[in-house]
Amino acid sequence: MGRDTSLDPDDWDATRAQGHRMLDDMFDHLATLRDRPVWRPIPEAVRARHRTAPPKGPGDLAEAHRVFLEDVAAYSGGNLHPGFMGWVQGAGTPVGMLAEMLAGGLNANLGGRDHMPIAIEAEVVGWARRLFGFPETAQGLFVTGASMANFIGVLVARNQALTPEVRHVGVAASGRRLTAYASSGAHSCVRRAMEMAGLGSEALRLVGVDADRRIDIAALRAAIAADRAAGFSPFLIVGSAGTVDAGAIDDLTALADLAKAEGMWLHVDGAYGALGVLAAEIAPRLKGLERADSLALDFHKWAQVPYDAGFVLVRDGAAQRATFATPAAYLQRETRGLAAGDWWPCDDGPDLSRGFRALKTWFTFKVIGTDAMGAMIAHTCELARELEILVRASNRLELLARAQLNIVCFRYVAEDPGADIDALNHAIVAQLHEDGIVAPSMTRIDGKAAIRAAIFNHRTEMRDIEALVREAARVGDSLTGTKA
Ligand SMILES: Cc1ncc(COP(=O)(O)O)c(C=O)c1O
């Protein structure tokens, strides 16, 4: 009795002073990114220091922070650094970081109830409706990432095709064999979404692409017809607005027309590309996006909101709700008090407890604005075009996928015709990572190992693009013993 078991500090002043130091250290970290390598291999001693038992007694905040700086911040993934061009990752901003701190302080749970954080998420949902040309009936939701957003799109589409009864009787009860369609360039999370939805990845037909790596509409139409003739039930077309390997944007208007004619659901994976609507030069290529039944995107990619900030938008909000809302006595909605509230986001997705992802997105847009965001997005595409020019001009490098947006794929070509070029390019990229100047990633293009530069980082400049070309050629030369 009378014991103070609160976890708040005894000395608020000391905690405040330490908090200010931690904030300052993080600002220093962000302001000096260029002074450090993109990435460094983690020394075994550092890993070994973190195989520990759960801490039993109290520790010191300043000491924990020291360990964070030395062992964690120093060996982080590198995506903040201007030389980072691997995979498809955003770089964050100081504004987003500060918003994360505020969200952590509020510790709001956005599953439901009547509090202002939910109104902020609703405000961002409203922005998304306007940005992507969706109607007022559309519902949106923050989720972890586009993998989850695509999964939600598939689930809502599946339940619309099978009727909401599927929630009770399961997928098999209908006896129908649902099939979905996407281009061969679609992200692997779409395949996984089909698996997790109980439809199976074989039911996802991967359709060939045209010269610009966009889904071949005639082949898609033929695949749907063939499946119908064979007794399948085509229900979903997944369009890509920016493929992960090549930045290809499917002809979304043609897909919307076809989905309408076939009575199918059109879901668009706009993980990063959807935010191209903010750049005047890209927006026209996204025409048709506004006709999608559902859209997956990530604010943590091109919009630079700190991880994670995935988002799904569904044209028919009622269909989304019918897929997920699950009444329970302990979640009873009231007309007054904290348990009131006209939107409980837990009705629109699989999560009940949800963090305040909306806040960092809200702050990012409030402070940066869509104009500057669009200019930054356009600039990353410009850098990609410059990279394409440099690759074409190099006698060491071969272009494998041109810059449709902000992604360019190329490879080093050895003079020795017997060389294993795939293995060589993997070795080049590993060496580049270890050298720490630039960090592209690898993929396969037309069966060839490709160095992929995905330029998402708002800090990347022309000198980083030049460094990539120079270093890839230099490392390739050194590995093959080629004289410069
Ligand atoms: C086109 C595309 N779709 C889906 C995803 C998966 O997104 P996330 O990693 O946010 O789950 C990515 C990730 O890069 C992507 O580029």
Short mmCIF file of C-alpha atoms and ligand atoms in Angstrom, two decimals:
data_model
loop_
_atom_site.label_atom_id
_atom_site.label_comp_id
_atom_site.label_asym_id
_atom_site.label_seq_id
_atom_site.Cartn_x
_atom_site.Cartn_y
_atom_site.Cartn_z
CA MET A 1 0.00 0.00 0.00
CA GLY A 2 1.18 3.50 -0.73
CA ARG A 3 3.93 2.25 -3.02
CA ASP A 4 4.59 4.43 -6.03
CA THR A 5 4.67 2.07 -9.00
CA SER A 6 4.23 4.77 -11.64
CA LEU A 7 6.82 4.55 -14.41
CA ASP A 8 7.09 8.32 -14.78
CA PRO A 9 10.46 9.83 -13.78
CA ASP A 10 11.16 10.92 -10.22
CA ASP A 11 13.10 13.85 -11.55
CA TRP A 12 11.28 15.45 -14.46
CA ASP A 13 13.94 18.15 -14.86
CA ALA A 14 16.69 15.58 -15.38
CA THR A 15 14.54 13.67 -17.88
CA ARG A 16 13.72 16.88 -19.71
CA ALA A 17 17.41 17.84 -19.94
CA GLN A 18 18.33 14.38 -21.19
CA GLY A 19 15.43 14.51 -23.67
CA HIS A 20 16.74 17.76 -25.08
CA ARG A 21 20.18 16.21 -25.48
CA MET A 22 18.67 13.24 -27.31
CA LEU A 23 16.79 15.55 -29.65
CA ASP A 24 19.94 17.56 -30.32
CA ASP A 25 21.94 14.40 -30.99
CA MET A 26 19.37 13.30 -33.54
CA PHE A 27 19.43 16.68 -35.26
CA ASP A 28 23.23 16.40 -35.41
CA HIS A 29 22.87 12.92 -36.86
CA LEU A 30 20.58 14.21 -39.62
CA ALA A 31 22.64 17.32 -40.34
CA THR A 32 25.87 15.35 -40.84
CA LEU A 33 24.67 12.36 -42.86
CA ARG A 34 27.10 13.01 -45.70
CA ASP A 35 30.08 12.81 -43.35
CA ARG A 36 29.44 9.12 -42.74
CA PRO A 37 29.23 6.08 -44.99
CA VAL A 38 25.80 5.09 -46.33
CA TRP A 39 26.11 1.78 -44.53
CA ARG A 40 28.71 -0.06 -42.49
CA PRO A 41 28.90 -3.77 -41.75
CA ILE A 42 27.99 -4.44 -38.11
CA PRO A 43 31.09 -5.57 -36.17
CA GLU A 44 30.64 -8.89 -34.41
CA ALA A 45 31.45 -7.21 -31.07
CA VAL A 46 28.48 -4.88 -31.52
CA ARG A 47 26.12 -7.76 -32.32
CA ALA A 48 27.49 -9.69 -29.36
CA ARG A 49 26.75 -6.81 -26.99
CA HIS A 50 23.08 -7.21 -27.84
CA ARG A 51 22.53 -10.82 -27.01
CA THR A 52 21.40 -10.12 -23.48
CA ALA A 53 18.89 -11.22 -20.87
CA PRO A 54 15.84 -9.03 -20.15
CA PRO A 55 16.97 -6.14 -17.91
CA LYS A 56 15.69 -6.77 -14.39
CA GLY A 57 16.70 -3.68 -12.48
CA PRO A 58 16.44 -0.03 -13.54
CA GLY A 59 18.85 1.45 -16.06
CA ASP A 60 19.99 4.93 -16.86
CA LEU A 61 18.38 6.87 -19.71
CA ALA A 62 21.60 8.67 -20.66
CA GLU A 63 23.49 5.37 -20.74
CA ALA A 64 20.79 3.71 -22.89
CA HIS A 65 21.01 6.66 -25.24
CA ARG A 66 24.80 6.35 -25.45
CA VAL A 67 24.39 2.71 -26.46
CA PHE A 68 21.75 3.73 -29.00
CA LEU A 69 24.11 6.24 -30.62
CA GLU A 70 27.11 3.93 -30.66
CA ASP A 71 25.51 0.61 -31.48
CA VAL A 72 22.24 1.40 -33.24
CA ALA A 73 22.33 4.77 -35.00
CA ALA A 74 25.85 4.08 -36.27
CA TYR A 75 24.77 0.81 -37.92
CA SER A 76 21.35 1.72 -39.24
CA GLY A 77 20.06 0.80 -42.71
CA GLY A 78 21.35 3.87 -44.53
CA ASN A 79 18.14 5.01 -46.19
CA LEU A 80 18.57 8.54 -44.79
CA HIS A 81 21.85 8.99 -46.62
CA PRO A 82 21.96 10.81 -50.00
CA GLY A 83 23.93 7.90 -51.46
CA PHE A 84 21.20 5.40 -50.66
CA MET A 85 19.48 4.21 -53.86
CA GLY A 86 18.58 0.68 -52.93
CA TRP A 87 15.14 -0.87 -52.96
CA VAL A 88 12.24 1.59 -52.69
CA GLN A 89 12.69 3.52 -49.48
CA GLY A 90 11.94 6.99 -48.23
CA ALA A 91 14.49 9.03 -46.29
CA GLY A 92 12.35 10.72 -43.65
CA THR A 93 12.54 14.37 -42.64
CA PRO A 94 13.19 16.27 -39.41
CA VAL A 95 9.54 17.34 -39.48
CA GLY A 96 8.41 13.73 -39.59
CA MET A 97 10.79 12.86 -36.78
CA LEU A 98 9.40 15.59 -34.55
CA ALA A 99 5.85 14.48 -35.31
CA GLU A 100 6.79 10.93 -34.32
CA MET A 101 7.99 12.26 -30.99
CA LEU A 102 4.70 14.06 -30.44
CA ALA A 103 2.73 10.97 -31.45
CA GLY A 104 4.81 8.92 -29.02
CA GLY A 105 4.05 11.44 -26.30
CA LEU A 106 0.31 11.32 -26.93
CA ASN A 107 0.36 7.53 -27.24
CA ALA A 108 -3.06 7.66 -28.84
CA ASN A 109 -4.83 4.46 -29.82
CA LEU A 110 -6.63 5.07 -33.11
CA GLY A 111 -8.76 1.94 -33.13
CA GLY A 112 -11.78 4.04 -32.25
CA ARG A 113 -13.56 6.26 -29.69
CA ASP A 114 -14.10 9.99 -29.68
CA HIS A 115 -10.82 11.86 -29.67
CA MET A 116 -9.11 14.36 -31.92
CA PRO A 117 -6.33 12.09 -33.24
CA ILE A 118 -9.03 10.19 -35.15
CA ALA A 119 -10.26 13.46 -36.63
CA ILE A 120 -6.70 14.11 -37.84
CA GLU A 121 -6.59 10.70 -39.54
CA ALA A 122 -9.98 11.55 -41.07
CA GLU A 123 -8.54 14.87 -42.26
CA VAL A 124 -5.69 13.07 -44.03
CA VAL A 125 -8.20 10.59 -45.51
CA GLY A 126 -10.03 13.64 -46.87
CA TRP A 127 -6.79 14.95 -48.40
CA ALA A 128 -6.22 11.55 -50.02
CA ARG A 129 -9.72 11.56 -51.53
CA ARG A 130 -8.98 14.94 -53.09
CA LEU A 131 -5.46 14.13 -54.25
CA PHE A 132 -6.52 10.91 -55.96
CA GLY A 133 -9.93 12.09 -57.19
CA PHE A 134 -11.98 9.67 -55.09
CA PRO A 135 -15.57 10.46 -54.04
CA GLU A 136 -16.77 11.41 -50.56
CA THR A 137 -18.04 7.84 -50.11
CA ALA A 138 -14.47 6.57 -50.22
CA GLN A 139 -12.88 5.42 -46.99
CA GLY A 140 -9.18 5.40 -46.21
CA LEU A 141 -7.03 3.96 -43.51
CA PHE A 142 -3.42 4.09 -42.40
CA VAL A 143 -1.77 0.67 -42.29
CA THR A 144 1.81 -0.54 -41.97
CA GLY A 145 2.66 -0.44 -45.66
CA ALA A 146 1.54 -1.13 -49.21
CA SER A 147 1.83 -4.89 -48.58
CA MET A 148 -0.98 -4.60 -46.05
CA ALA A 149 -2.87 -2.05 -48.15
CA ASN A 150 -2.77 -4.37 -51.17
CA PHE A 151 -3.95 -7.24 -48.97
CA ILE A 152 -6.90 -5.16 -47.79
CA GLY A 153 -7.72 -4.29 -51.41
CA VAL A 154 -7.73 -7.98 -52.34
CA LEU A 155 -9.90 -8.87 -49.32
CA VAL A 156 -12.52 -6.21 -50.03
CA ALA A 157 -12.60 -7.21 -53.70
CA ARG A 158 -12.88 -10.90 -52.78
CA ASN A 159 -15.75 -10.28 -50.39
CA GLN A 160 -17.60 -8.16 -52.91
CA ALA A 161 -17.24 -10.95 -55.45
CA LEU A 162 -18.34 -13.69 -53.07
CA THR A 163 -20.87 -11.59 -51.07
CA PRO A 164 -20.22 -10.76 -47.40
CA GLU A 165 -21.44 -14.29 -46.48
CA VAL A 166 -17.88 -15.41 -47.14
CA ARG A 167 -16.96 -14.03 -43.74
CA HIS A 168 -19.05 -16.73 -42.10
CA VAL A 169 -18.87 -19.65 -44.48
CA GLY A 170 -15.34 -19.27 -45.81
CA VAL A 171 -13.93 -19.03 -49.31
CA ALA A 172 -14.47 -22.65 -50.31
CA ALA A 173 -18.22 -22.61 -49.66
CA SER A 174 -19.04 -20.66 -52.81
CA GLY A 175 -17.52 -23.33 -55.01
CA ARG A 176 -16.35 -20.55 -57.32
CA ARG A 177 -12.76 -20.35 -58.48
CA LEU A 178 -11.85 -16.68 -58.33
CA THR A 179 -9.01 -15.41 -60.49
CA ALA A 180 -7.09 -12.13 -60.39
CA TYR A 181 -4.80 -10.47 -62.94
CA ALA A 182 -1.71 -8.29 -62.68
CA SER A 183 1.31 -7.62 -64.84
CA SER A 184 4.44 -9.74 -64.53
CA GLY A 185 6.04 -6.62 -63.01
CA ALA A 186 3.59 -6.49 -60.09
CA HIS A 187 5.11 -6.54 -56.61
CA SER A 188 5.40 -9.92 -54.89
CA CYS A 189 3.13 -8.73 -52.07
CA VAL A 190 0.18 -9.02 -54.48
CA ARG A 191 0.92 -12.72 -54.85
CA ARG A 192 1.18 -13.05 -51.10
CA ALA A 193 -2.09 -11.16 -50.66
CA MET A 194 -3.80 -13.77 -52.85
CA GLU A 195 -2.29 -16.50 -50.69
CA MET A 196 -3.32 -14.83 -47.44
CA ALA A 197 -6.82 -14.24 -48.82
CA GLY A 198 -7.21 -17.99 -49.23
CA LEU A 199 -7.40 -17.77 -53.01
CA GLY A 200 -3.94 -19.11 -53.75
CA SER A 201 -1.18 -17.55 -55.78
CA GLU A 202 -2.00 -19.78 -58.76
CA ALA A 203 -5.23 -17.82 -59.03
CA LEU A 204 -3.15 -14.71 -59.74
CA ARG A 205 -2.50 -14.65 -63.48
CA LEU A 206 0.65 -12.72 -64.29
CA VAL A 207 0.12 -11.12 -67.66
CA GLY A 208 2.94 -10.11 -70.01
CA VAL A 209 4.06 -6.54 -70.54
CA ASP A 210 4.63 -4.26 -73.51
CA ALA A 211 7.86 -2.51 -74.48
CA ASP A 212 7.32 0.03 -71.67
CA ARG A 213 6.79 -2.83 -69.19
CA ARG A 214 3.10 -1.98 -68.78
CA ILE A 215 0.52 -4.72 -68.67
CA ASP A 216 -0.40 -5.92 -72.17
CA ILE A 217 -4.10 -5.05 -72.33
CA ALA A 218 -4.88 -7.42 -75.24
CA ALA A 219 -3.18 -10.29 -73.42
CA LEU A 220 -5.08 -9.40 -70.25
CA ARG A 221 -8.40 -9.40 -72.10
CA ALA A 222 -7.55 -12.77 -73.64
CA ALA A 223 -6.55 -14.25 -70.27
CA ILE A 224 -9.83 -13.17 -68.70
CA ALA A 225 -11.82 -14.63 -71.60
CA ALA A 226 -9.90 -17.91 -71.46
CA ASP A 227 -10.49 -18.21 -67.73
CA ARG A 228 -14.20 -17.50 -68.08
CA ALA A 229 -14.43 -20.16 -70.78
CA ALA A 230 -12.67 -22.61 -68.46
CA GLY A 231 -15.14 -21.98 -65.65
CA PHE A 232 -13.13 -19.58 -63.51
CA SER A 233 -14.58 -16.37 -62.06
CA PRO A 234 -12.31 -13.42 -62.88
CA PHE A 235 -12.92 -10.87 -60.12
CA LEU A 236 -9.94 -8.56 -59.78
CA ILE A 237 -7.46 -6.61 -61.87
CA VAL A 238 -4.46 -5.22 -60.01
CA GLY A 239 -2.96 -2.31 -61.89
CA SER A 240 0.53 -1.05 -61.12
CA ALA A 241 1.17 2.67 -60.77
CA GLY A 242 4.96 2.44 -60.64
CA THR A 243 6.39 -1.07 -60.74
CA VAL A 244 9.05 -1.89 -58.24
CA ASP A 245 11.73 -2.77 -60.81
CA ALA A 246 11.14 -0.37 -63.64
CA GLY A 247 8.70 2.35 -62.57
CA ALA A 248 6.18 1.29 -65.20
CA ILE A 249 2.68 2.73 -64.93
CA ASP A 250 -0.03 0.53 -66.42
CA ASP A 251 -2.62 2.13 -68.70
CA LEU A 252 -5.02 2.74 -65.84
CA THR A 253 -7.79 4.13 -68.04
CA ALA A 254 -7.75 0.98 -70.18
CA LEU A 255 -7.78 -1.13 -67.03
CA ALA A 256 -10.72 0.84 -65.60
CA ASP A 257 -12.64 0.39 -68.89
CA LEU A 258 -11.90 -3.32 -68.96
CA ALA A 259 -12.79 -3.85 -65.29
CA LYS A 260 -16.08 -2.06 -65.87
CA ALA A 261 -16.91 -4.07 -68.98
CA GLU A 262 -16.05 -7.32 -67.20
CA GLY A 263 -17.75 -6.44 -63.91
CA MET A 264 -14.41 -6.79 -62.09
CA TRP A 265 -12.80 -4.85 -59.26
CA LEU A 266 -9.87 -2.59 -60.15
CA HIS A 267 -7.28 -2.28 -57.43
CA VAL A 268 -4.22 -0.14 -58.09
CA ASP A 269 -0.90 -0.74 -56.37
CA GLY A 270 0.39 2.80 -56.23
CA ALA A 271 2.82 2.05 -53.41
CA TYR A 272 5.07 4.90 -54.44
CA GLY A 273 3.89 5.94 -57.91
CA ALA A 274 0.44 7.14 -56.84
CA LEU A 275 2.05 10.16 -55.21
CA GLY A 276 3.26 11.11 -58.68
CA VAL A 277 -0.07 13.00 -58.85
CA LEU A 278 1.79 15.75 -56.99
CA ALA A 279 4.19 16.34 -59.90
CA ALA A 280 2.68 18.05 -62.95
CA GLU A 281 4.83 16.03 -65.37
CA ILE A 282 3.78 12.67 -63.89
CA ALA A 283 0.12 13.29 -63.04
CA PRO A 284 -1.20 12.87 -66.63
CA ARG A 285 0.37 9.40 -66.79
CA LEU A 286 -1.71 8.39 -63.78
CA LYS A 287 -4.99 9.17 -65.53
CA GLY A 288 -7.51 6.48 -64.65
CA LEU A 289 -6.29 6.17 -61.07
CA GLU A 290 -9.35 8.13 -59.99
CA ARG A 291 -11.54 5.32 -61.36
CA ALA A 292 -9.96 2.56 -59.26
CA ASP A 293 -12.14 0.71 -56.76
CA SER A 294 -9.25 0.67 -54.33
CA LEU A 295 -5.75 2.07 -54.10
CA ALA A 296 -2.71 1.10 -52.04
CA LEU A 297 0.06 3.60 -51.37
CA ASP A 298 2.81 4.49 -48.95
CA PHE A 299 3.46 7.91 -47.54
CA HIS A 300 6.77 6.51 -46.26
CA LYS A 301 8.23 6.20 -49.76
CA TRP A 302 8.18 9.22 -52.09
CA ALA A 303 6.44 11.46 -49.52
CA GLN A 304 9.32 10.86 -47.06
CA VAL A 305 7.08 10.34 -44.03
CA PRO A 306 9.00 8.25 -41.46
CA TYR A 307 8.24 4.54 -41.38
CA ASP A 308 5.63 3.31 -41.34
CA ALA A 309 2.82 5.08 -43.13
CA GLY A 310 1.03 2.79 -45.57
CA PHE A 311 -2.43 3.75 -46.73
CA VAL A 312 -5.43 2.17 -48.41
CA LEU A 313 -8.26 4.04 -50.07
CA VAL A 314 -11.49 2.23 -51.03
CA ARG A 315 -14.03 3.91 -53.29
CA ASP A 316 -17.00 2.24 -51.63
CA GLY A 317 -16.37 2.76 -47.93
CA ALA A 318 -19.37 0.56 -47.11
CA ALA A 319 -17.73 -2.39 -48.88
CA GLN A 320 -14.59 -1.90 -46.83
CA ARG A 321 -16.61 -1.76 -43.61
CA ALA A 322 -18.58 -4.86 -44.58
CA THR A 323 -15.28 -6.72 -44.93
CA PHE A 324 -13.93 -5.92 -41.48
CA ALA A 325 -16.45 -4.51 -38.99
CA THR A 326 -16.96 -7.00 -36.18
CA PRO A 327 -19.30 -6.00 -33.32
CA ALA A 328 -18.29 -6.86 -29.76
CA ALA A 329 -19.82 -5.86 -26.42
CA TYR A 330 -16.57 -4.37 -25.19
CA LEU A 331 -16.40 -2.16 -28.27
CA GLN A 332 -19.99 -0.92 -28.00
CA ARG A 333 -20.49 2.49 -29.61
CA GLU A 334 -22.32 5.11 -27.57
CA THR A 335 -23.89 8.41 -28.53
CA ARG A 336 -22.14 10.33 -25.77
CA GLY A 337 -18.85 10.22 -23.93
CA LEU A 338 -15.50 8.77 -24.97
CA ALA A 339 -17.12 5.68 -26.43
CA ALA A 340 -18.97 7.82 -29.00
CA GLY A 341 -17.29 8.92 -32.24
CA ASP A 342 -18.60 8.66 -35.76
CA TRP A 343 -15.59 6.78 -37.16
CA TRP A 344 -13.97 3.81 -35.52
CA PRO A 345 -11.11 2.88 -37.87
CA CYS A 346 -11.05 -0.66 -36.43
CA ASP A 347 -14.18 -1.23 -38.55
CA ASP A 348 -12.24 -0.68 -41.76
CA GLY A 349 -9.24 -2.95 -41.39
CA PRO A 350 -7.80 -5.89 -39.46
CA ASP A 351 -6.21 -3.87 -36.62
CA LEU A 352 -7.94 -2.86 -33.41
CA SER A 353 -5.06 -1.12 -31.67
CA ARG A 354 -3.53 1.39 -34.05
CA GLY A 355 -0.87 4.06 -33.61
CA PHE A 356 -1.07 7.67 -34.70
CA ARG A 357 0.59 7.24 -38.12
CA ALA A 358 -1.61 9.98 -39.45
CA LEU A 359 0.16 12.64 -37.36
CA LYS A 360 3.55 12.39 -39.06
CA THR A 361 1.82 12.45 -42.45
CA TRP A 362 -0.30 15.42 -41.38
CA PHE A 363 2.76 17.33 -40.14
CA THR A 364 4.79 16.49 -43.23
CA PHE A 365 2.13 17.84 -45.58
CA LYS A 366 1.28 20.81 -43.35
CA VAL A 367 4.90 21.94 -43.15
CA ILE A 368 6.24 20.92 -46.56
CA GLY A 369 3.11 21.21 -48.70
CA THR A 370 2.17 19.41 -51.88
CA ASP A 371 4.02 21.86 -54.17
CA ALA A 372 7.45 21.22 -52.64
CA MET A 373 6.67 17.52 -52.40
CA GLY A 374 5.78 17.44 -56.11
CA ALA A 375 8.96 19.37 -57.02
CA MET A 376 11.09 16.89 -55.05
CA ILE A 377 9.35 13.94 -56.72
CA ALA A 378 9.95 15.48 -60.16
CA HIS A 379 13.60 16.08 -59.24
CA THR A 380 14.18 12.41 -58.38
CA CYS A 381 12.84 11.54 -61.85
CA GLU A 382 15.16 14.11 -63.40
CA LEU A 383 18.12 12.53 -61.59
CA ALA A 384 17.06 9.13 -62.93
CA ARG A 385 17.05 10.50 -66.48
CA GLU A 386 20.54 11.90 -65.90
CA LEU A 387 21.63 8.51 -64.63
CA GLU A 388 20.23 6.87 -67.74
CA ILE A 389 22.26 9.28 -69.89
CA LEU A 390 25.46 8.51 -67.95
CA VAL A 391 24.88 4.75 -68.19
CA ARG A 392 24.26 4.97 -71.92
CA ALA A 393 27.47 6.97 -72.31
CA SER A 394 29.58 4.49 -70.32
CA ASN A 395 31.53 1.82 -72.18
CA ARG A 396 31.45 -0.35 -69.04
CA LEU A 397 27.73 -0.22 -68.23
CA GLU A 398 24.67 -1.49 -70.07
CA LEU A 399 21.19 -0.06 -69.56
CA LEU A 400 18.60 -2.74 -68.70
CA ALA A 401 15.55 -0.67 -67.78
CA ARG A 402 15.25 2.97 -68.69
CA ALA A 403 14.05 5.73 -66.38
CA GLN A 404 10.27 5.70 -66.69
CA LEU A 405 10.04 7.39 -63.32
CA ASN A 406 12.85 7.41 -60.76
CA ILE A 407 14.23 3.87 -61.16
CA VAL A 408 17.02 2.84 -63.53
CA CYS A 409 18.44 -0.67 -63.93
CA PHE A 410 21.79 -1.39 -65.51
CA ARG A 411 24.72 -3.76 -65.23
CA TYR A 412 28.46 -3.84 -65.60
CA VAL A 413 29.52 -5.77 -68.66
CA ALA A 414 32.87 -7.51 -68.49
CA GLU A 415 35.20 -7.55 -71.48
CA ASP A 416 35.87 -11.26 -70.89
CA PRO A 417 33.06 -13.10 -72.74
CA GLY A 418 33.40 -16.08 -70.37
CA ALA A 419 32.76 -14.03 -67.22
CA ASP A 420 29.74 -14.76 -65.03
CA ILE A 421 28.16 -11.35 -65.40
CA ASP A 422 25.35 -12.00 -62.95
CA ALA A 423 27.73 -13.00 -60.17
CA LEU A 424 30.00 -10.09 -61.03
CA ASN A 425 27.19 -7.56 -60.67
CA HIS A 426 26.11 -9.04 -57.34
CA ALA A 427 29.72 -8.72 -56.18
CA ILE A 428 29.91 -5.12 -57.42
CA VAL A 429 26.84 -4.12 -55.43
CA ALA A 430 28.04 -5.86 -52.26
CA GLN A 431 31.36 -4.03 -52.64
CA LEU A 432 29.60 -0.70 -53.18
CA HIS A 433 27.66 -1.26 -49.95
CA GLU A 434 30.84 -2.02 -48.07
CA ASP A 435 32.64 0.98 -49.55
CA GLY A 436 29.79 3.14 -48.22
CA ILE A 437 29.62 5.82 -50.93
CA VAL A 438 26.47 4.68 -52.73
CA ALA A 439 24.05 1.85 -52.05
CA PRO A 440 21.98 0.61 -55.00
CA SER A 441 20.28 -2.81 -54.84
CA MET A 442 19.91 -5.80 -57.15
CA THR A 443 17.02 -7.22 -59.12
CA ARG A 444 16.53 -9.23 -62.31
CA ILE A 445 15.50 -7.67 -65.60
CA ASP A 446 14.70 -9.98 -68.52
CA GLY A 447 16.56 -12.79 -66.78
CA LYS A 448 19.70 -10.72 -66.15
CA ALA A 449 21.06 -9.64 -62.78
CA ALA A 450 20.61 -5.88 -62.70
CA ILE A 451 21.92 -3.09 -60.53
CA ARG A 452 18.85 -1.12 -59.56
CA ALA A 453 19.08 2.54 -58.61
CA ALA A 454 15.78 3.61 -57.08
CA ILE A 455 16.11 7.34 -56.48
CA PHE A 456 13.62 8.12 -53.74
CA ASN A 457 15.83 10.09 -51.41
CA HIS A 458 15.08 13.82 -51.29
CA ARG A 459 18.73 14.33 -50.27
CA THR A 460 20.22 12.67 -53.36
CA GLU A 461 22.01 15.07 -55.69
CA MET A 462 23.67 14.87 -59.10
CA ARG A 463 27.07 14.23 -57.45
CA ASP A 464 25.61 11.04 -55.92
CA ILE A 465 24.40 9.89 -59.33
CA GLU A 466 27.85 10.56 -60.79
CA ALA A 467 29.41 8.68 -57.88
CA LEU A 468 27.19 5.67 -58.58
CA VAL A 469 28.28 5.46 -62.22
CA ARG A 470 31.93 6.11 -61.39
CA GLU A 471 32.06 3.64 -58.50
CA ALA A 472 30.13 0.86 -60.28
CA ALA A 473 32.58 1.06 -63.19
CA ARG A 474 35.61 1.33 -60.90
CA VAL A 475 34.62 -1.64 -58.73
CA GLY A 476 33.71 -3.67 -61.83
CA ASP A 477 37.12 -2.87 -63.34
CA SER A 478 38.90 -3.80 -60.16
CA LEU A 479 37.04 -7.10 -59.79
CA THR A 480 37.72 -8.07 -63.38
CA GLY A 481 41.26 -6.68 -63.50
CA THR A 482 40.26 -4.33 -66.31
CA LYS A 483 42.54 -1.35 -66.82
CA ALA A 484 40.71 1.97 -66.56
C1 LIG B 1 5.17 -1.29 -56.20
C2 LIG B 1 5.27 -1.73 -54.77
N1 LIG B 1 4.23 -2.36 -54.21
C3 LIG B 1 4.26 -2.78 -52.94
C4 LIG B 1 5.37 -2.58 -52.15
C5 LIG B 1 5.37 -3.05 -50.73
O1 LIG B 1 5.31 -1.93 -49.90
P1 LIG B 1 5.67 -2.00 -48.34
O2 LIG B 1 7.13 -2.32 -48.28
O3 LIG B 1 5.37 -0.64 -47.82
O4 LIG B 1 4.82 -3.05 -47.73
C6 LIG B 1 6.48 -1.94 -52.69
C7 LIG B 1 7.71 -1.76 -51.91
O5 LIG B 1 8.70 -1.30 -52.37
C8 LIG B 1 6.42 -1.50 -54.03
O6 LIG B 1 7.46 -0.86 -54.61
#
